[in-house]
Coordinates of C-alpha atoms and ligand atoms in Angstrom, one line a residue:
M1 CA 97.8 89.1 108.4
C2 CA 95.0 88.2 106.0
G3 CA 93.6 90.8 103.8
I4 CA 89.9 91.9 103.6
V5 CA 88.3 93.9 101.0
A6 CA 84.5 94.7 100.9
V7 CA 82.6 97.0 98.3
T8 CA 79.1 98.4 98.0
G9 CA 77.9 100.8 95.1
Y10 CA 76.9 100.4 91.4
R11 CA 79.9 98.9 89.9
K12 CA 80.3 95.1 89.5
A13 CA 81.7 93.8 92.6
L14 CA 83.7 90.9 91.2
S15 CA 86.5 92.8 89.5
L16 CA 86.8 95.3 92.5
L17 CA 87.2 92.6 95.0
L18 CA 89.8 90.7 92.9
D19 CA 91.8 93.8 92.2
G20 CA 91.7 94.7 95.9
L21 CA 92.8 91.2 97.0
E22 CA 95.7 91.3 94.5
K23 CA 97.0 94.5 96.3
L24 CA 96.5 92.9 99.8
E25 CA 98.0 89.4 98.7
Y26 CA 101.3 90.4 100.6
R27 CA 99.2 89.9 103.8
G28 CA 98.6 86.2 103.4
Y29 CA 98.4 83.9 100.5
D30 CA 97.2 80.5 101.9
S31 CA 93.8 80.8 100.3
A32 CA 91.5 83.3 98.9
G33 CA 87.7 83.8 98.6
I34 CA 84.8 86.1 97.8
A35 CA 81.1 86.4 98.3
I36 CA 78.7 88.5 96.3
V37 CA 75.0 89.2 96.6
N38 CA 73.6 88.3 93.2
S39 CA 71.6 91.3 92.2
E40 CA 69.0 89.1 90.3
N41 CA 67.9 86.5 92.8
K42 CA 69.5 88.1 96.0
E43 CA 71.2 85.0 96.8
L44 CA 74.9 84.9 98.1
V45 CA 77.3 83.6 95.7
C46 CA 80.5 82.3 97.3
N47 CA 83.7 81.1 95.7
K48 CA 87.0 80.0 97.3
S49 CA 90.3 78.5 96.4
E50 CA 93.2 77.0 98.3
G51 CA 96.6 78.7 97.7
K52 CA 97.3 82.0 96.0
L53 CA 94.7 84.4 94.6
I54 CA 95.7 83.4 91.0
N55 CA 93.8 80.0 91.8
L56 CA 90.7 82.0 92.6
I57 CA 91.0 84.3 89.6
N58 CA 91.2 81.3 87.3
K59 CA 88.1 79.9 88.9
V60 CA 85.8 83.0 88.9
G61 CA 87.6 85.5 86.7
Q62 CA 85.8 84.4 83.5
K63 CA 82.4 84.1 85.4
E64 CA 79.7 86.5 85.1
I65 CA 78.6 87.1 88.7
L66 CA 76.0 90.0 88.8
G67 CA 76.2 92.0 91.9
T68 CA 77.5 95.1 93.3
V69 CA 77.9 94.3 96.9
G70 CA 80.6 91.8 98.0
I71 CA 83.4 90.8 100.5
G72 CA 86.7 89.3 99.9
H73 CA 89.6 87.7 101.7
T74 CA 93.2 86.5 101.3
R75 CA 94.2 84.2 104.1
W76 CA 97.2 83.6 106.3
A77 CA 96.3 80.6 108.3
T78 CA 96.0 80.7 112.0
H79 CA 93.2 78.3 113.0
G80 CA 92.9 75.5 110.5
K81 CA 95.2 74.2 107.7
P82 CA 95.4 76.2 104.6
E83 CA 92.6 74.2 102.8
V84 CA 89.4 75.3 100.9
K85 CA 87.2 74.5 103.7
N86 CA 89.0 77.0 106.0
A87 CA 89.2 79.7 103.4
H88 CA 87.0 82.8 104.0
P89 CA 84.3 84.0 103.5
H90 CA 82.5 81.8 106.1
L91 CA 78.8 81.2 106.0
D92 CA 76.0 80.6 108.4
S93 CA 73.9 77.4 108.0
S94 CA 71.2 79.2 106.0
G95 CA 73.8 80.3 103.4
K96 CA 72.5 84.1 103.8
V97 CA 75.1 85.5 106.1
A98 CA 78.8 85.7 104.9
V99 CA 81.8 86.9 107.0
V100 CA 85.5 87.7 106.4
Q101 CA 87.7 88.2 109.2
N102 CA 91.2 89.3 110.1
G103 CA 92.3 88.5 113.7
I104 CA 91.8 85.7 116.2
I105 CA 88.6 85.2 118.1
E106 CA 90.2 83.8 121.4
N107 CA 87.0 82.5 122.9
F108 CA 85.9 80.8 119.7
L109 CA 86.2 77.2 121.2
E110 CA 83.6 78.1 123.9
L111 CA 81.3 79.8 121.5
R112 CA 81.6 76.9 119.0
N113 CA 80.8 74.3 121.6
K114 CA 77.6 76.2 122.6
L115 CA 76.6 76.5 119.1
E116 CA 77.3 72.7 118.3
E117 CA 75.1 71.9 121.3
E118 CA 72.3 73.9 119.8
G119 CA 72.7 71.7 116.6
I120 CA 74.6 73.9 114.5
I121 CA 77.2 71.9 112.1
F122 CA 80.5 73.5 111.4
K123 CA 82.2 73.2 108.1
S124 CA 85.7 74.6 109.0
D125 CA 88.3 74.5 111.7
T126 CA 88.5 78.3 111.9
D127 CA 87.8 80.6 114.7
T128 CA 85.9 82.8 112.3
E129 CA 83.0 80.5 111.5
V130 CA 81.2 81.2 114.9
I131 CA 80.6 84.7 113.7
P132 CA 78.2 84.0 110.9
H133 CA 76.3 81.4 113.0
L134 CA 76.0 84.0 115.9
I135 CA 74.9 86.7 113.5
N136 CA 72.3 84.4 112.0
K137 CA 71.0 83.6 115.4
E138 CA 70.8 87.4 116.5
L139 CA 69.0 88.1 113.1
N140 CA 66.3 85.4 114.0
N141 CA 65.9 87.1 117.2
L142 CA 65.5 90.5 115.7
K143 CA 63.2 89.3 113.0
K144 CA 60.5 88.9 115.8
L145 CA 60.9 92.6 116.4
N146 CA 59.8 93.4 112.7
L147 CA 62.4 96.2 112.2
E148 CA 61.8 98.0 109.0
D149 CA 65.3 98.4 107.7
S150 CA 67.3 95.4 107.0
G151 CA 70.6 97.2 106.9
S152 CA 70.0 98.6 110.4
T153 CA 68.9 95.1 111.5
L154 CA 72.2 93.6 110.3
L155 CA 74.1 96.4 112.1
I156 CA 72.3 95.6 115.3
A157 CA 72.8 91.9 114.8
V158 CA 76.7 92.2 114.3
R159 CA 76.9 94.6 117.2
N160 CA 75.2 92.2 119.6
V161 CA 77.5 89.5 118.4
L162 CA 80.7 91.6 118.7
S163 CA 80.1 92.0 122.5
D164 CA 80.5 88.2 122.8
L165 CA 83.8 88.1 120.9
E166 CA 87.2 88.3 122.8
G167 CA 90.3 88.9 120.8
A168 CA 91.3 91.1 118.0
Y169 CA 89.5 91.3 114.7
A170 CA 88.5 93.3 111.6
L171 CA 85.6 91.9 109.7
A172 CA 83.1 92.5 107.0
V173 CA 79.7 90.9 106.9
L174 CA 77.0 90.4 104.0
W175 CA 73.4 89.4 104.4
S176 CA 71.5 88.6 101.5
D177 CA 68.3 89.9 103.1
A178 CA 70.0 93.3 103.2
P179 CA 71.4 93.3 99.6
D180 CA 72.9 96.8 99.4
S181 CA 74.4 96.6 102.7
L182 CA 77.7 95.9 104.3
V183 CA 78.6 95.9 108.1
I184 CA 82.2 96.3 109.1
A185 CA 83.9 96.5 112.5
R186 CA 87.3 96.5 113.9
R187 CA 89.1 95.9 117.2
Q188 CA 92.9 96.0 117.1
A189 CA 93.2 95.1 113.6
P190 CA 93.2 97.7 110.6
L191 CA 90.3 98.5 108.6
I192 CA 89.9 101.6 106.3
I193 CA 86.9 102.9 104.3
G194 CA 87.6 104.2 100.8
L195 CA 84.9 106.9 100.0
G196 CA 83.8 107.0 96.3
E197 CA 80.8 108.7 94.7
G198 CA 77.9 106.3 95.4
E199 CA 80.2 103.6 96.2
F200 CA 82.4 102.6 99.0
I201 CA 85.3 100.2 99.5
C202 CA 86.6 98.9 102.8
A203 CA 90.0 97.2 103.1
S204 CA 92.8 96.2 105.5
D205 CA 95.3 98.4 103.9
T206 CA 95.4 101.4 101.4
P207 CA 97.0 99.7 98.4
A208 CA 93.6 98.0 97.9
I209 CA 91.9 101.5 97.8
V210 CA 94.3 103.8 96.0
D211 CA 93.0 102.9 92.4
F212 CA 89.4 103.3 93.7
T213 CA 89.6 106.7 95.6
Q214 CA 92.1 109.0 97.2
T215 CA 89.6 109.8 100.1
I216 CA 89.6 107.5 103.1
L217 CA 88.3 107.1 106.6
P218 CA 90.5 104.9 108.7
M219 CA 88.2 103.2 111.3
E220 CA 89.0 103.6 115.0
D221 CA 89.3 100.8 117.4
E222 CA 85.9 99.3 118.6
E223 CA 84.0 101.1 115.7
I224 CA 81.3 99.5 113.6
A225 CA 79.9 100.8 110.3
L226 CA 76.8 100.2 108.2
L227 CA 77.8 101.0 104.3
T228 CA 75.3 101.3 101.6
P229 CA 75.6 103.2 98.3
L230 CA 73.8 106.0 100.0
G231 CA 76.3 106.6 102.9
I232 CA 78.1 105.6 105.9
E233 CA 76.7 105.0 109.4
L234 CA 79.6 105.1 111.9
Y235 CA 79.3 104.1 115.5
D236 CA 81.8 103.9 118.4
S237 CA 81.6 101.2 121.1
N238 CA 78.9 103.2 123.1
N239 CA 76.8 103.2 120.0
E240 CA 77.3 107.0 119.6
R241 CA 77.1 107.9 116.0
Q242 CA 80.4 109.3 114.7
Y243 CA 81.1 112.1 112.4
R244 CA 84.7 112.6 111.1
N245 CA 86.3 114.3 108.1
P246 CA 87.9 111.8 105.8
I247 CA 91.5 112.3 104.9
S248 CA 93.4 112.1 101.6
L249 CA 95.7 109.2 100.7
K250 CA 99.3 110.1 99.6
C251 CA 98.8 108.0 96.5
S252 CA 102.5 108.3 95.2
E253 CA 103.7 106.2 98.1
Q254 CA 101.1 103.5 97.3
V255 CA 101.9 102.7 93.8
V256 CA 102.8 99.2 93.2
D257 CA 105.1 98.9 90.2
K258 CA 107.7 96.2 89.6
K259 CA 109.6 98.2 87.0
N260 CA 111.9 95.8 85.1
F261 CA 112.8 93.5 87.8
R262 CA 111.6 90.0 88.3
H263 CA 110.9 90.3 91.9
Y264 CA 109.7 93.3 94.0
M265 CA 112.4 92.3 96.6
H266 CA 115.2 92.9 94.1
K267 CA 113.7 96.3 93.1
E268 CA 113.4 97.3 96.6
I269 CA 117.1 96.4 97.5
Y270 CA 118.1 98.8 94.4
E271 CA 116.0 101.5 95.9
Q272 CA 118.0 102.0 99.0
P273 CA 120.6 104.5 97.5
E274 CA 117.7 106.7 96.5
L275 CA 116.0 106.2 99.8
T276 CA 119.1 107.4 101.5
Q277 CA 119.3 110.5 99.4
K278 CA 115.7 111.2 100.2
W279 CA 116.5 110.7 103.9
I280 CA 119.3 113.2 103.9
K281 CA 117.3 115.8 102.0
N282 CA 114.3 115.4 104.4
Y283 CA 116.1 114.9 107.7
L284 CA 119.6 116.6 107.7
I285 CA 118.7 120.2 107.6
K286 CA 121.3 123.0 107.9
N287 CA 120.3 125.9 110.2
S288 CA 121.0 129.0 107.9
E289 CA 122.3 131.2 110.8
S290 CA 124.3 128.8 112.8
G291 CA 125.3 126.6 110.0
L292 CA 124.6 123.6 112.3
I293 CA 123.0 120.4 110.9
K294 CA 120.1 119.0 112.9
V295 CA 117.8 116.2 112.3
N296 CA 114.5 117.5 111.2
Y297 CA 111.4 115.9 113.0
S298 CA 107.9 116.5 112.4
F299 CA 107.1 116.8 116.1
D300 CA 108.5 118.9 119.0
T301 CA 111.6 117.3 120.3
N302 CA 111.9 119.3 123.6
F303 CA 110.9 116.3 125.8
L304 CA 114.1 114.5 124.6
E305 CA 116.2 116.7 126.8
N306 CA 115.2 114.9 130.0
I307 CA 115.4 111.4 128.6
E308 CA 117.8 109.2 130.6
R309 CA 117.2 105.8 129.0
I310 CA 115.5 104.2 126.1
Q311 CA 113.5 101.1 125.6
I312 CA 112.8 99.9 122.1
L313 CA 109.9 97.5 121.3
A314 CA 109.9 95.6 117.9
C315 CA 109.8 92.2 116.2
G316 CA 111.7 90.4 113.4
T317 CA 113.8 92.5 110.9
S318 CA 112.6 95.7 112.9
R319 CA 114.1 94.4 116.0
H320 CA 117.4 93.8 114.2
A321 CA 117.4 97.5 113.1
S322 CA 116.6 98.5 116.7
M323 CA 119.6 96.5 117.9
V324 CA 121.8 98.6 115.6
G325 CA 119.8 101.6 116.8
S326 CA 120.4 100.6 120.4
Y327 CA 124.3 100.2 119.7
L328 CA 124.3 103.8 118.2
L329 CA 122.2 105.2 121.0
E330 CA 124.5 103.7 123.8
Q331 CA 127.8 104.0 122.1
F332 CA 127.6 107.2 120.0
A333 CA 125.0 109.1 122.1
G334 CA 125.7 107.8 125.7
I335 CA 122.1 106.7 126.6
P336 CA 121.4 103.3 128.1
T337 CA 119.2 101.5 125.8
D338 CA 117.5 98.2 125.7
V339 CA 115.7 96.4 122.9
F340 CA 112.8 94.0 123.5
Y341 CA 111.0 91.5 121.6
A342 CA 107.5 93.1 121.6
S343 CA 105.9 89.8 122.0
E344 CA 107.9 89.2 125.3
F345 CA 107.8 92.7 126.6
R346 CA 104.1 92.8 126.9
Y347 CA 104.0 89.9 129.4
S348 CA 107.3 90.4 131.3
P349 CA 108.1 94.1 131.2
P350 CA 110.9 95.6 133.1
P351 CA 110.1 97.7 136.3
I352 CA 109.1 101.2 135.3
L353 CA 111.9 103.7 135.6
P354 CA 111.5 107.4 135.2
N355 CA 112.6 109.6 132.3
T356 CA 112.3 106.7 129.7
L357 CA 111.7 107.0 126.1
T358 CA 109.8 104.1 124.6
I359 CA 110.3 103.7 120.7
G360 CA 108.1 101.4 118.8
V361 CA 109.5 100.2 115.5
T362 CA 107.4 98.7 112.8
Q363 CA 107.5 99.1 109.2
S364 CA 103.8 98.1 108.7
G365 CA 102.7 99.8 111.7
E366 CA 100.4 97.0 112.2
T367 CA 102.2 94.6 114.0
A368 CA 99.9 93.3 116.6
D369 CA 102.7 92.2 119.1
T370 CA 104.4 95.7 118.9
L371 CA 101.0 97.6 119.1
A372 CA 99.9 95.5 122.2
A373 CA 103.3 95.9 124.0
L374 CA 103.1 99.8 123.3
S375 CA 99.5 99.9 124.7
M376 CA 100.5 98.1 127.8
E377 CA 103.4 100.2 128.3
I378 CA 101.5 103.4 127.8
S379 CA 98.5 102.4 130.2
R380 CA 100.7 101.1 133.1
R381 CA 102.8 104.3 133.0
E382 CA 99.5 106.5 132.8
D383 CA 98.0 104.5 135.8
L384 CA 101.1 105.5 137.8
K385 CA 100.1 109.1 137.5
D386 CA 103.8 110.1 138.2
E387 CA 105.1 112.9 135.9
L388 CA 108.7 111.6 135.9
C389 CA 107.2 108.1 134.6
K390 CA 104.9 109.3 132.0
P391 CA 105.0 107.7 128.7
N392 CA 107.5 109.5 126.2
L393 CA 106.9 107.8 122.9
I394 CA 108.2 107.7 119.5
A395 CA 107.2 105.5 116.6
I396 CA 109.4 104.6 113.6
T397 CA 107.4 103.4 110.7
N398 CA 106.9 103.4 107.0
R399 CA 103.2 103.8 107.4
P400 CA 102.3 106.9 109.5
D401 CA 98.8 106.4 108.5
S402 CA 98.7 103.1 110.2
S403 CA 97.6 102.0 113.7
I404 CA 100.9 102.9 115.1
G405 CA 100.6 106.4 113.6
R406 CA 97.2 106.8 115.3
Q407 CA 98.5 105.3 118.7
I408 CA 101.6 107.5 119.0
S409 CA 101.8 111.1 117.7
N410 CA 105.5 111.4 117.5
V411 CA 106.3 109.5 114.4
I412 CA 109.5 109.2 112.4
D413 CA 108.3 108.5 108.8
I414 CA 111.0 106.3 107.0
S415 CA 109.4 107.2 103.7
A416 CA 110.6 104.2 102.0
G417 CA 107.7 104.0 99.6
I418 CA 105.3 100.8 99.7
E419 CA 107.4 97.6 100.2
I420 CA 105.7 94.6 98.5
G421 CA 108.4 92.0 99.1
V422 CA 107.3 90.2 102.2
A423 CA 111.0 90.0 103.3
A424 CA 111.7 93.5 104.5
T425 CA 114.8 95.3 102.9
K426 CA 114.4 98.8 102.2
T427 CA 112.2 99.6 105.3
F428 CA 115.0 97.9 107.4
F429 CA 117.5 100.4 105.7
G430 CA 115.0 103.3 106.4
Q431 CA 114.8 102.3 110.1
L432 CA 118.6 102.1 110.2
L433 CA 118.7 105.6 108.9
S434 CA 116.1 106.8 111.4
F435 CA 118.4 105.5 114.3
Y436 CA 121.3 107.3 112.8
G437 CA 119.2 110.4 113.0
L438 CA 118.1 109.7 116.6
A439 CA 121.7 109.0 117.6
I440 CA 122.8 112.3 116.2
T441 CA 119.9 114.2 118.0
F442 CA 120.8 112.6 121.3
A443 CA 124.6 113.0 121.0
Q444 CA 123.7 116.8 120.2
I445 CA 121.7 117.1 123.3
K446 CA 123.7 115.0 125.7
R447 CA 127.1 116.3 124.4
S448 CA 128.3 112.7 124.3
K449 CA 130.6 113.3 121.4
T450 CA 132.6 116.5 120.1
D451 CA 130.9 118.5 117.3
D452 CA 133.7 117.3 115.2
E453 CA 132.7 113.6 115.7
I454 CA 128.9 114.3 115.2
N455 CA 129.8 116.4 112.0
Q456 CA 132.0 113.6 110.7
L457 CA 129.2 111.0 111.0
I458 CA 126.8 113.5 109.3
S459 CA 129.1 114.0 106.4
N460 CA 129.9 110.3 106.1
L461 CA 125.9 109.7 105.9
E462 CA 125.8 112.5 103.2
N463 CA 128.5 110.8 101.1
L464 CA 126.7 107.5 101.3
P465 CA 124.3 107.5 98.3
P466 CA 126.8 107.1 95.5
L467 CA 128.8 104.5 97.6
L468 CA 125.7 102.5 98.0
K469 CA 124.7 102.6 94.4
E470 CA 128.0 101.2 93.5
L471 CA 127.8 98.7 96.2
V472 CA 124.4 97.3 95.0
D473 CA 125.6 97.1 91.4
Q474 CA 128.8 95.4 92.3
H475 CA 127.2 92.9 94.7
N476 CA 124.3 92.1 92.4
E477 CA 126.8 90.7 90.1
I478 CA 128.9 88.8 92.8
S479 CA 126.0 87.4 94.6
E480 CA 124.3 86.0 91.4
K481 CA 127.4 84.0 90.7
L482 CA 128.1 83.1 94.3
A483 CA 124.5 81.8 94.4
H484 CA 125.2 78.8 92.2
D485 CA 127.5 77.5 95.1
F486 CA 124.8 77.3 97.5
S487 CA 122.6 74.8 95.5
D488 CA 123.2 72.0 97.9
I489 CA 123.6 74.0 101.2
K490 CA 121.5 73.4 104.0
D491 CA 122.9 75.4 106.8
V492 CA 124.8 78.8 106.9
I493 CA 126.2 80.5 109.9
F494 CA 126.4 84.4 109.9
L495 CA 128.8 86.0 112.4
G496 CA 129.2 89.7 113.4
R497 CA 130.3 91.7 116.3
G498 CA 129.4 94.8 118.0
I499 CA 127.5 97.1 115.8
N500 CA 127.4 94.3 113.0
Y501 CA 126.1 91.6 115.3
P502 CA 122.6 92.5 114.4
I503 CA 123.5 92.6 110.7
A504 CA 124.5 89.1 111.1
L505 CA 121.2 88.2 112.5
E506 CA 119.4 90.0 109.7
G507 CA 121.6 88.3 107.2
A508 CA 120.4 84.9 108.6
L509 CA 116.8 85.9 108.8
K510 CA 116.7 87.0 105.1
L511 CA 118.2 83.7 103.9
K512 CA 115.9 81.6 106.1
E513 CA 112.8 83.5 105.1
I514 CA 113.2 83.4 101.3
S515 CA 115.3 80.6 100.6
Y516 CA 114.2 78.0 103.3
I517 CA 117.9 77.3 104.1
H518 CA 118.6 77.0 107.9
A519 CA 120.7 80.0 108.9
A520 CA 121.8 81.2 112.3
G521 CA 123.4 84.5 113.3
Y522 CA 125.9 84.7 116.2
P523 CA 128.0 87.3 118.0
A524 CA 131.4 85.9 116.5
G525 CA 132.9 85.6 120.1
E526 CA 130.0 83.2 121.1
M527 CA 130.8 80.5 118.5
K528 CA 133.4 78.8 120.8
H529 CA 130.8 78.5 123.5
G530 CA 128.7 75.9 121.5
P531 CA 127.7 76.6 117.9
I532 CA 131.2 75.8 116.8
A533 CA 130.1 72.1 117.0
L534 CA 128.0 72.9 113.9
L535 CA 130.9 73.6 111.7
E536 CA 132.2 71.4 108.8
K537 CA 132.8 71.5 105.2
K538 CA 129.2 71.9 104.1
V539 CA 128.4 74.6 106.5
P540 CA 129.5 77.9 105.1
V541 CA 130.3 80.7 107.5
I542 CA 129.6 84.3 106.5
S543 CA 131.6 86.7 108.5
I544 CA 131.2 90.5 108.8
A545 CA 134.6 91.9 109.4
T546 CA 134.8 95.8 109.2
P547 CA 137.9 97.7 110.5
G548 CA 137.2 99.1 114.0
K549 CA 137.0 98.2 117.7
V550 CA 136.5 94.3 117.2
F551 CA 138.1 93.8 113.6
E552 CA 141.1 91.5 114.9
K553 CA 138.8 89.5 117.2
V554 CA 136.3 88.8 114.4
I555 CA 139.2 87.7 112.2
S556 CA 140.5 85.3 115.0
N557 CA 136.9 84.1 115.4
A558 CA 137.0 83.4 111.4
Q559 CA 140.3 81.6 112.0
E560 CA 138.6 79.3 114.3
A561 CA 135.9 78.4 111.9
K562 CA 138.4 78.0 109.1
A563 CA 140.4 75.5 111.4
R564 CA 137.1 73.4 111.3
D565 CA 137.1 73.2 107.5
S566 CA 134.3 75.8 107.0
Y567 CA 134.1 77.6 103.9
L568 CA 134.6 81.2 104.8
I569 CA 132.9 84.1 103.2
G570 CA 134.0 87.6 104.3
I571 CA 131.8 90.7 104.2
A572 CA 134.9 92.9 104.4
P573 CA 137.2 95.5 102.8
K574 CA 140.3 94.1 101.2
C575 CA 142.8 94.9 103.6
D576 CA 145.3 93.3 106.0
G577 CA 143.6 90.2 107.8
T578 CA 140.8 89.6 105.2
E579 CA 142.9 87.4 103.2
I580 CA 142.0 84.7 105.4
F581 CA 138.5 84.5 103.8
D582 CA 138.0 81.7 101.0
Y583 CA 135.7 84.2 99.2
L584 CA 135.5 88.0 99.8
M585 CA 132.3 90.0 99.2
P586 CA 134.3 93.3 99.3
L587 CA 133.1 96.5 101.1
P588 CA 134.4 100.0 100.7
L589 CA 136.8 100.8 103.7
S590 CA 134.7 103.2 106.0
D591 CA 134.1 104.5 109.2
E592 CA 132.9 101.7 111.6
W593 CA 129.8 103.7 112.6
L594 CA 128.6 103.5 109.0
S595 CA 129.4 99.7 108.4
P596 CA 126.0 98.3 109.1
L597 CA 124.6 100.4 106.2
L598 CA 127.3 98.7 103.9
A599 CA 127.4 95.3 105.2
V600 CA 123.7 94.7 104.8
I601 CA 123.6 95.2 101.2
P602 CA 125.7 92.1 100.0
L603 CA 123.7 89.9 102.5
Q604 CA 120.3 91.1 101.2
L605 CA 121.4 90.4 97.6
L606 CA 123.1 87.1 98.3
S607 CA 119.8 85.9 100.0
Y608 CA 117.9 87.2 97.1
H609 CA 119.9 85.5 94.5
I610 CA 120.0 82.2 96.2
A611 CA 116.3 82.1 96.5
A612 CA 115.9 83.3 93.0
H613 CA 118.4 80.7 91.7
R614 CA 116.4 78.1 93.7
G615 CA 113.3 79.2 91.6
L616 CA 111.5 80.1 94.8
D617 CA 108.7 82.5 95.3
V618 CA 110.9 85.4 96.5
D619 CA 108.2 87.9 97.0
Q620 CA 105.7 85.7 98.8
P621 CA 107.8 83.2 100.8
R622 CA 105.8 80.2 102.4
N623 CA 104.1 80.7 105.7
L624 CA 104.8 84.4 105.8
A625 CA 103.0 87.7 105.6
K626 CA 103.8 91.1 105.4
S627 CA 101.6 92.5 108.1
V628 CA 101.5 90.3 111.2
T629 CA 98.3 91.6 112.8
V630 CA 97.8 88.5 115.2
E631 CA 99.6 88.0 118.3
Ligands
F6R1 C1 111.3 90.0 107.9 C2 110.2 90.6 108.1 C3 109.7 90.4 109.5 C4 109.0 91.7 110.1 C5 108.2 91.5 111.4 C6 107.9 92.8 112.0 O1 111.8 90.3 106.7 O2 109.5 91.2 107.4 O3 110.4 89.8 110.5 O4 110.3 92.4 110.3 O5 107.2 90.7 111.2 O6 107.1 93.5 111.0 P1 106.9 95.1 111.1 O7 108.2 95.8 111.0 O8 105.7 95.5 110.2 O9 106.5 95.5 112.6

């Protein structure tokens, strides 16, 4: 949440900052701002606008702001409303220190009260504003020491202030008395340095860097750095200078291109068949001698043999994918599996059990709740010093270069390519595929299914791409038409059971996120225990009914809704039983194991077309951000 960009070098900072912020706008779009050290008079020039970046671009885009050192920010509001006064950068009272921050300073109130007692007047409601004031105070103290180098002075001042801050942050600081210097620091929030020649860019995420350089240095937790056009000084929390080799960006995966689609989300839904094809090629590998197909991981999987139970930590859409995963791991591979809201797990974890695999699932790899829950789990298990209870870990992510990739070495890369639409679609699909892979691996290890059953699932997955392609085309047309019927709808109920219950939850979440229509997903059998009271003519019920274990039950539950006058939409194949639906969004007849991968497509497209039909900002829905880096 919130995007930070900072540059120092020889090129004009303004356009570099605006370009970088544009690539980070998915992280928040409540306000945007920049501060640049004017290279002529060495004063800070700060500009901010409420709302999207375009407002800032309209304000400063035509201005001639001279200066090669600057910081920029695109905000997702936590403390303080999305108003100009709360937009970053925040300045100290002298107007010489500017700070952009991503994260939350948990003890800001205490710090603010103290500063106010000392006579400092605050201009915003944010937690961030304490930082420039504290830095200015430190700088005034350090001035008495007459340090020669102003960049190093700023570094010391920031470091001293950081020791007083509680919470998580990534920040960048400018001081007009050190006009070539930037100080950046991170604690539990991402920050990456891009290395150019005689110039550096620092950003919350790689898309802001990729057009600038392919060489990056991701900062580690608790590190602080001084950047000038001459180089980087990087220090750890013990003030030890750090020397690390930079790494290369895989730029093809960072390219942001909408092609001919009106919205990124639409394009990303269309990319799912190709993603599946790529996943099959990368992950389902036939052994040339035995002829057996195994799932191909980039890490040694021997440790999986001893696993007796699995716990999965995730949030939002990633949690829904994990619920399908849990169903597959229990019902197909026979391993007891629990899924937890990462935000709940951290504060109420279950008792530690031996031989447990913990899987962290996050498309961004930066979700603070998930990272914090994983850290807690790793440290409580390490503290036990019991070999059977040691942490066994896997991360499923679209960003192996992210914080989770640094936290956990066993990474399943979903390789979905960068997802710009804030509402997750293709990364959800990639997470599902990863869970099919894990279920196959565990079924092979545990012999929970016969070879024939396992091979059947593999072959069904291999046959999926053309089916998906047809489904996307077909449902794009159907959903576009159906979207008109949702013009006045205020509530929608989604029903599913068994393997498709999480898909009902995901359908409801997608609709809420981008169309702002209230929607709720239920296991179809639960309706009669309460939610059925909501049903009436104006509350459509969308029911996923795929032949298998619970098909007849789902149809009966749909009957109950129909008896209450609800308009019934079926996500179901055309077969006996599905004539009950007022409107059928047809699925091909398929094996039940595969059904979530099919059923989710019409739901994604329907949400998309309803929101697009309402003229809403599909890719950047209100109040949301793609990377949720605060707890
Ligand atoms: C929904 C959505 C969110 C995320 C959630 C977790 O469309 O995008 O619900 O799924 O914030 O994000 P990640 O997967 O990055 O951990």
